[in-house]
């Protein structure tokens, strides 16, 4: 039997992790993030399908596709966090448990980063823990999926 699948979604500009504003986002790359999430999920008996795109519609299509075969979504919507009603609507539409992750502490950065359109459709929120925060999000989401916690 194949393991249940988590969808890992990384939004615009996260393909540049490691070189992009390393003082804010650190030196780890997107490949490091995807490896960490895959490893952490495997320890929870889950497999991972990872998508990163700089195009909102590609992310929305991936979220819609998750309806068919995923048990949860870990998402760092990046800048779309603060702008995208359609991304939020896609997450609400599929109805899967969602973990929202931000590498930096958006609550202490510029005011335009303080609002998240995704926050109230997510059951898990991990903010400002750096790349290791993705592992925290996987573990907390796995607990929700297993019915042991509500976020
Ligand atoms: C981010 C925070 C966002 O405000 C920003 O636009 C990003 C990354 C983070 O992981 O800290 O691209 O989501």
PDB file of C-alpha atoms and ligand atoms in Angstrom:
ATOM      1  CA  UNK A   1       0.000   0.000   0.000  1.00  0.00           C
ATOM      2  CA  UNK A   2       1.382   3.446  -0.846  1.00  0.00           C
ATOM      3  CA  UNK A   3       1.653   6.004   1.937  1.00  0.00           C
ATOM      4  CA  UNK A   4      -0.910   8.815   2.113  1.00  0.00           C
ATOM      5  CA  UNK A   5       0.336  11.964   0.387  1.00  0.00           C
ATOM      6  CA  UNK A   6       0.958  15.501   1.608  1.00  0.00           C
ATOM      7  CA  UNK A   7       1.064  18.303  -0.945  1.00  0.00           C
ATOM      8  CA  UNK A   8       3.912  20.744  -0.285  1.00  0.00           C
ATOM      9  CA  UNK A   9       3.302  24.101  -1.952  1.00  0.00           C
ATOM     10  CA  UNK A  10       5.912  26.860  -2.150  1.00  0.00           C
ATOM     11  CA  UNK A  11       4.914  30.144  -3.710  1.00  0.00           C
ATOM     12  CA  UNK A  12       6.629  32.809  -5.796  1.00  0.00           C
ATOM     13  CA  UNK A  13      10.335  33.532  -5.358  1.00  0.00           C
ATOM     14  CA  UNK A  14      10.929  30.556  -3.069  1.00  0.00           C
ATOM     15  CA  UNK A  15      12.818  28.910  -5.950  1.00  0.00           C
ATOM     16  CA  UNK A  16      15.508  31.465  -5.033  1.00  0.00           C
ATOM     17  CA  UNK A  17      15.855  30.318  -1.425  1.00  0.00           C
ATOM     18  CA  UNK A  18      19.494  30.248  -0.431  1.00  0.00           C
ATOM     19  CA  UNK A  19      20.435  33.205  -2.608  1.00  0.00           C
ATOM     20  CA  UNK A  20      17.419  35.439  -1.972  1.00  0.00           C
ATOM     21  CA  UNK A  21      17.876  37.865   0.945  1.00  0.00           C
ATOM     22  CA  UNK A  22      19.833  35.296   2.997  1.00  0.00           C
ATOM     23  CA  UNK A  23      19.785  37.630   5.994  1.00  0.00           C
ATOM     24  CA  UNK A  24      15.990  37.149   6.071  1.00  0.00           C
ATOM     25  CA  UNK A  25      15.508  33.626   4.671  1.00  0.00           C
ATOM     26  CA  UNK A  26      18.813  31.901   5.423  1.00  0.00           C
ATOM     27  CA  UNK A  27      21.123  29.865   3.227  1.00  0.00           C
ATOM     28  CA  UNK A  28      19.110  26.692   2.760  1.00  0.00           C
ATOM     29  CA  UNK A  29      17.697  26.053  -0.700  1.00  0.00           C
ATOM     30  CA  UNK A  30      14.295  24.927  -1.939  1.00  0.00           C
ATOM     31  CA  UNK A  31      15.821  21.481  -2.489  1.00  0.00           C
ATOM     32  CA  UNK A  32      16.821  21.465   1.197  1.00  0.00           C
ATOM     33  CA  UNK A  33      13.240  22.386   2.176  1.00  0.00           C
ATOM     34  CA  UNK A  34      11.760  19.661  -0.004  1.00  0.00           C
ATOM     35  CA  UNK A  35      14.210  17.079   1.370  1.00  0.00           C
ATOM     36  CA  UNK A  36      13.429  18.106   4.967  1.00  0.00           C
ATOM     37  CA  UNK A  37       9.679  17.888   4.391  1.00  0.00           C
ATOM     38  CA  UNK A  38      10.005  14.531   2.625  1.00  0.00           C
ATOM     39  CA  UNK A  39      12.145  13.138   5.461  1.00  0.00           C
ATOM     40  CA  UNK A  40       9.867  14.470   8.189  1.00  0.00           C
ATOM     41  CA  UNK A  41       6.739  13.224   6.435  1.00  0.00           C
ATOM     42  CA  UNK A  42       8.277   9.773   5.895  1.00  0.00           C
ATOM     43  CA  UNK A  43       8.819   9.474   9.646  1.00  0.00           C
ATOM     44  CA  UNK A  44       5.062  10.107   9.979  1.00  0.00           C
ATOM     45  CA  UNK A  45       4.215   7.476   7.352  1.00  0.00           C
ATOM     46  CA  UNK A  46       3.424  10.074   4.710  1.00  0.00           C
ATOM     47  CA  UNK A  47       4.829  10.752   1.256  1.00  0.00           C
ATOM     48  CA  UNK A  48       5.159  14.176  -0.329  1.00  0.00           C
ATOM     49  CA  UNK A  49       4.351  15.761  -3.667  1.00  0.00           C
ATOM     50  CA  UNK A  50       6.153  19.078  -3.945  1.00  0.00           C
ATOM     51  CA  UNK A  51       5.277  22.015  -6.150  1.00  0.00           C
ATOM     52  CA  UNK A  52       6.862  25.445  -6.380  1.00  0.00           C
ATOM     53  CA  UNK A  53       5.745  28.026  -8.865  1.00  0.00           C
ATOM     54  CA  UNK A  54       5.963  31.720  -9.522  1.00  0.00           C
ATOM     55  CA  UNK A  55       2.527  31.503 -11.180  1.00  0.00           C
ATOM     56  CA  UNK A  56      -0.602  31.663  -9.049  1.00  0.00           C
ATOM     57  CA  UNK A  57      -2.676  29.523 -11.438  1.00  0.00           C
ATOM     58  CA  UNK A  58      -0.144  26.691 -11.338  1.00  0.00           C
ATOM     59  CA  UNK A  59      -0.393  26.639  -7.536  1.00  0.00           C
ATOM     60  CA  UNK A  60      -4.190  26.677  -7.683  1.00  0.00           C
ATOM     61  CA  UNK A  61      -4.245  23.786 -10.168  1.00  0.00           C
ATOM     62  CA  UNK A  62      -1.945  21.780  -7.874  1.00  0.00           C
ATOM     63  CA  UNK A  63      -4.206  22.493  -4.893  1.00  0.00           C
ATOM     64  CA  UNK A  64      -7.284  21.410  -6.863  1.00  0.00           C
ATOM     65  CA  UNK A  65      -5.517  18.212  -7.943  1.00  0.00           C
ATOM     66  CA  UNK A  66      -4.753  17.430  -4.290  1.00  0.00           C
ATOM     67  CA  UNK A  67      -8.475  16.765  -3.759  1.00  0.00           C
ATOM     68  CA  UNK A  68      -8.055  13.487  -5.598  1.00  0.00           C
ATOM     69  CA  UNK A  69      -5.224  11.928  -3.638  1.00  0.00           C
ATOM     70  CA  UNK A  70      -3.824  14.018  -0.763  1.00  0.00           C
ATOM     71  CA  UNK A  71      -4.563  14.026   2.961  1.00  0.00           C
ATOM     72  CA  UNK A  72      -3.235  17.509   3.728  1.00  0.00           C
ATOM     73  CA  UNK A  73      -1.388  20.556   2.402  1.00  0.00           C
ATOM     74  CA  UNK A  74       1.715  22.292   3.742  1.00  0.00           C
ATOM     75  CA  UNK A  75       1.966  25.700   2.125  1.00  0.00           C
ATOM     76  CA  UNK A  76       4.259  28.681   2.181  1.00  0.00           C
ATOM     77  CA  UNK A  77       2.289  31.010  -0.071  1.00  0.00           C
ATOM     78  CA  UNK A  78       5.125  33.588   0.034  1.00  0.00           C
ATOM     79  CA  UNK A  79       3.964  37.018  -1.149  1.00  0.00           C
ATOM     80  CA  UNK A  80       0.583  35.589  -2.206  1.00  0.00           C
ATOM     81  CA  UNK A  81      -0.165  35.224   1.507  1.00  0.00           C
ATOM     82  CA  UNK A  82      -0.814  38.929   1.675  1.00  0.00           C
ATOM     83  CA  UNK A  83      -2.603  39.423  -1.644  1.00  0.00           C
ATOM     84  CA  UNK A  84      -4.407  36.361  -2.898  1.00  0.00           C
ATOM     85  CA  UNK A  85      -8.085  35.765  -2.325  1.00  0.00           C
ATOM     86  CA  UNK A  86      -8.052  33.160  -5.102  1.00  0.00           C
ATOM     87  CA  UNK A  87      -5.343  31.086  -3.422  1.00  0.00           C
ATOM     88  CA  UNK A  88      -7.289  31.207  -0.180  1.00  0.00           C
ATOM     89  CA  UNK A  89     -10.482  30.210  -2.028  1.00  0.00           C
ATOM     90  CA  UNK A  90      -8.682  27.231  -3.601  1.00  0.00           C
ATOM     91  CA  UNK A  91      -7.549  26.000  -0.181  1.00  0.00           C
ATOM     92  CA  UNK A  92     -11.045  26.442   1.241  1.00  0.00           C
ATOM     93  CA  UNK A  93     -12.566  24.680  -1.769  1.00  0.00           C
ATOM     94  CA  UNK A  94     -10.568  21.476  -1.416  1.00  0.00           C
ATOM     95  CA  UNK A  95     -11.307  21.227   2.289  1.00  0.00           C
ATOM     96  CA  UNK A  96      -8.085  19.423   3.226  1.00  0.00           C
ATOM     97  CA  UNK A  97      -6.271  20.317   6.466  1.00  0.00           C
ATOM     98  CA  UNK A  98      -3.736  23.051   5.745  1.00  0.00           C
ATOM     99  CA  UNK A  99      -0.503  24.064   7.487  1.00  0.00           C
ATOM    100  CA  UNK A 100       0.686  27.614   6.706  1.00  0.00           C
ATOM    101  CA  UNK A 101       4.435  28.149   7.029  1.00  0.00           C
ATOM    102  CA  UNK A 102       6.540  31.294   6.886  1.00  0.00           C
ATOM    103  CA  UNK A 103      10.303  31.145   7.214  1.00  0.00           C
ATOM    104  CA  UNK A 104      10.580  34.695   8.501  1.00  0.00           C
ATOM    105  CA  UNK A 105       8.542  36.253  11.281  1.00  0.00           C
ATOM    106  CA  UNK A 106       6.018  38.115   9.161  1.00  0.00           C
ATOM    107  CA  UNK A 107       4.422  39.583  12.301  1.00  0.00           C
ATOM    108  CA  UNK A 108       7.485  41.734  12.990  1.00  0.00           C
ATOM    109  CA  UNK A 109       8.236  42.765   9.397  1.00  0.00           C
ATOM    110  CA  UNK A 110       6.597  45.438   7.232  1.00  0.00           C
ATOM    111  CA  UNK A 111       2.910  46.082   8.033  1.00  0.00           C
ATOM    112  CA  UNK A 112       1.814  44.757   4.611  1.00  0.00           C
ATOM    113  CA  UNK A 113       3.068  41.304   5.688  1.00  0.00           C
ATOM    114  CA  UNK A 114       0.930  41.219   8.823  1.00  0.00           C
ATOM    115  CA  UNK A 115      -2.265  40.124   7.112  1.00  0.00           C
ATOM    116  CA  UNK A 116      -2.641  36.594   5.760  1.00  0.00           C
ATOM    117  CA  UNK A 117      -5.552  35.641   3.512  1.00  0.00           C
ATOM    118  CA  UNK A 118      -4.667  32.011   4.217  1.00  0.00           C
ATOM    119  CA  UNK A 119      -4.529  32.090   8.021  1.00  0.00           C
ATOM    120  CA  UNK A 120      -8.147  31.292   8.750  1.00  0.00           C
ATOM    121  CA  UNK A 121      -8.322  28.386   6.318  1.00  0.00           C
ATOM    122  CA  UNK A 122      -5.220  26.817   7.904  1.00  0.00           C
ATOM    123  CA  UNK A 123      -5.332  24.679  11.049  1.00  0.00           C
ATOM    124  CA  UNK A 124      -1.577  24.867  11.691  1.00  0.00           C
ATOM    125  CA  UNK A 125       0.508  28.057  11.617  1.00  0.00           C
ATOM    126  CA  UNK A 126       4.297  28.093  11.881  1.00  0.00           C
ATOM    127  CA  UNK A 127       5.866  31.517  11.586  1.00  0.00           C
ATOM    128  CA  UNK A 128       9.439  32.701  11.989  1.00  0.00           C
ATOM    129  CA  UNK A 129      11.105  29.366  12.774  1.00  0.00           C
ATOM    130  CA  UNK A 130      13.265  29.428   9.657  1.00  0.00           C
ATOM    131  CA  UNK A 131      13.419  26.400   7.367  1.00  0.00           C
ATOM    132  CA  UNK A 132      13.095  23.979  10.341  1.00  0.00           C
ATOM    133  CA  UNK A 133       9.570  25.396  10.690  1.00  0.00           C
ATOM    134  CA  UNK A 134       8.539  23.245   7.719  1.00  0.00           C
ATOM    135  CA  UNK A 135       9.312  20.136   9.797  1.00  0.00           C
ATOM    136  CA  UNK A 136       7.302  21.517  12.713  1.00  0.00           C
ATOM    137  CA  UNK A 137       4.415  22.112  10.313  1.00  0.00           C
ATOM    138  CA  UNK A 138       4.565  18.553   8.960  1.00  0.00           C
ATOM    139  CA  UNK A 139       4.588  17.060  12.450  1.00  0.00           C
ATOM    140  CA  UNK A 140       1.704  19.239  13.631  1.00  0.00           C
ATOM    141  CA  UNK A 141      -0.321  18.606  10.483  1.00  0.00           C
ATOM    142  CA  UNK A 142       0.308  14.859  10.762  1.00  0.00           C
ATOM    143  CA  UNK A 143      -1.090  14.987  14.306  1.00  0.00           C
ATOM    144  CA  UNK A 144      -4.201  16.774  13.033  1.00  0.00           C
ATOM    145  CA  UNK A 145      -4.613  14.217  10.239  1.00  0.00           C
ATOM    146  CA  UNK A 146      -4.227  11.400  12.736  1.00  0.00           C
ATOM    147  CA  UNK A 147      -6.930  13.025  14.839  1.00  0.00           C
ATOM    148  CA  UNK A 148      -4.697  13.732  17.796  1.00  0.00           C
ATOM    149  CA  UNK A 149      -4.772  17.500  17.690  1.00  0.00           C
ATOM    150  CA  UNK A 150      -6.615  20.408  16.145  1.00  0.00           C
ATOM    151  CA  UNK A 151      -3.560  22.464  15.243  1.00  0.00           C
TER     152      UNK A 151
HETATM  153  C1  LIG B   1       7.506  34.401   3.407  1.00  0.00           C
HETATM  154  C2  LIG B   1       7.103  35.787   3.931  1.00  0.00           C
HETATM  155  C3  LIG B   1       6.398  36.586   2.861  1.00  0.00           C
HETATM  156  O1  LIG B   1       6.007  37.860   3.364  1.00  0.00           O
HETATM  157  C4  LIG B   1       7.318  36.793   1.678  1.00  0.00           C
HETATM  158  O2  LIG B   1       6.636  37.473   0.641  1.00  0.00           O
HETATM  159  C5  LIG B   1       7.918  35.534   1.183  1.00  0.00           C
HETATM  160  C6  LIG B   1       8.326  34.507   2.134  1.00  0.00           C
HETATM  161  C7  LIG B   1       8.344  33.626   4.449  1.00  0.00           C
HETATM  162  O3  LIG B   1       8.493  32.429   4.260  1.00  0.00           O
HETATM  163  O4  LIG B   1       8.851  34.201   5.409  1.00  0.00           O
HETATM  164  O5  LIG B   1       8.153  35.369  -0.017  1.00  0.00           O
HETATM  165  O6  LIG B   1       6.327  33.654   3.153  1.00  0.00           O
END
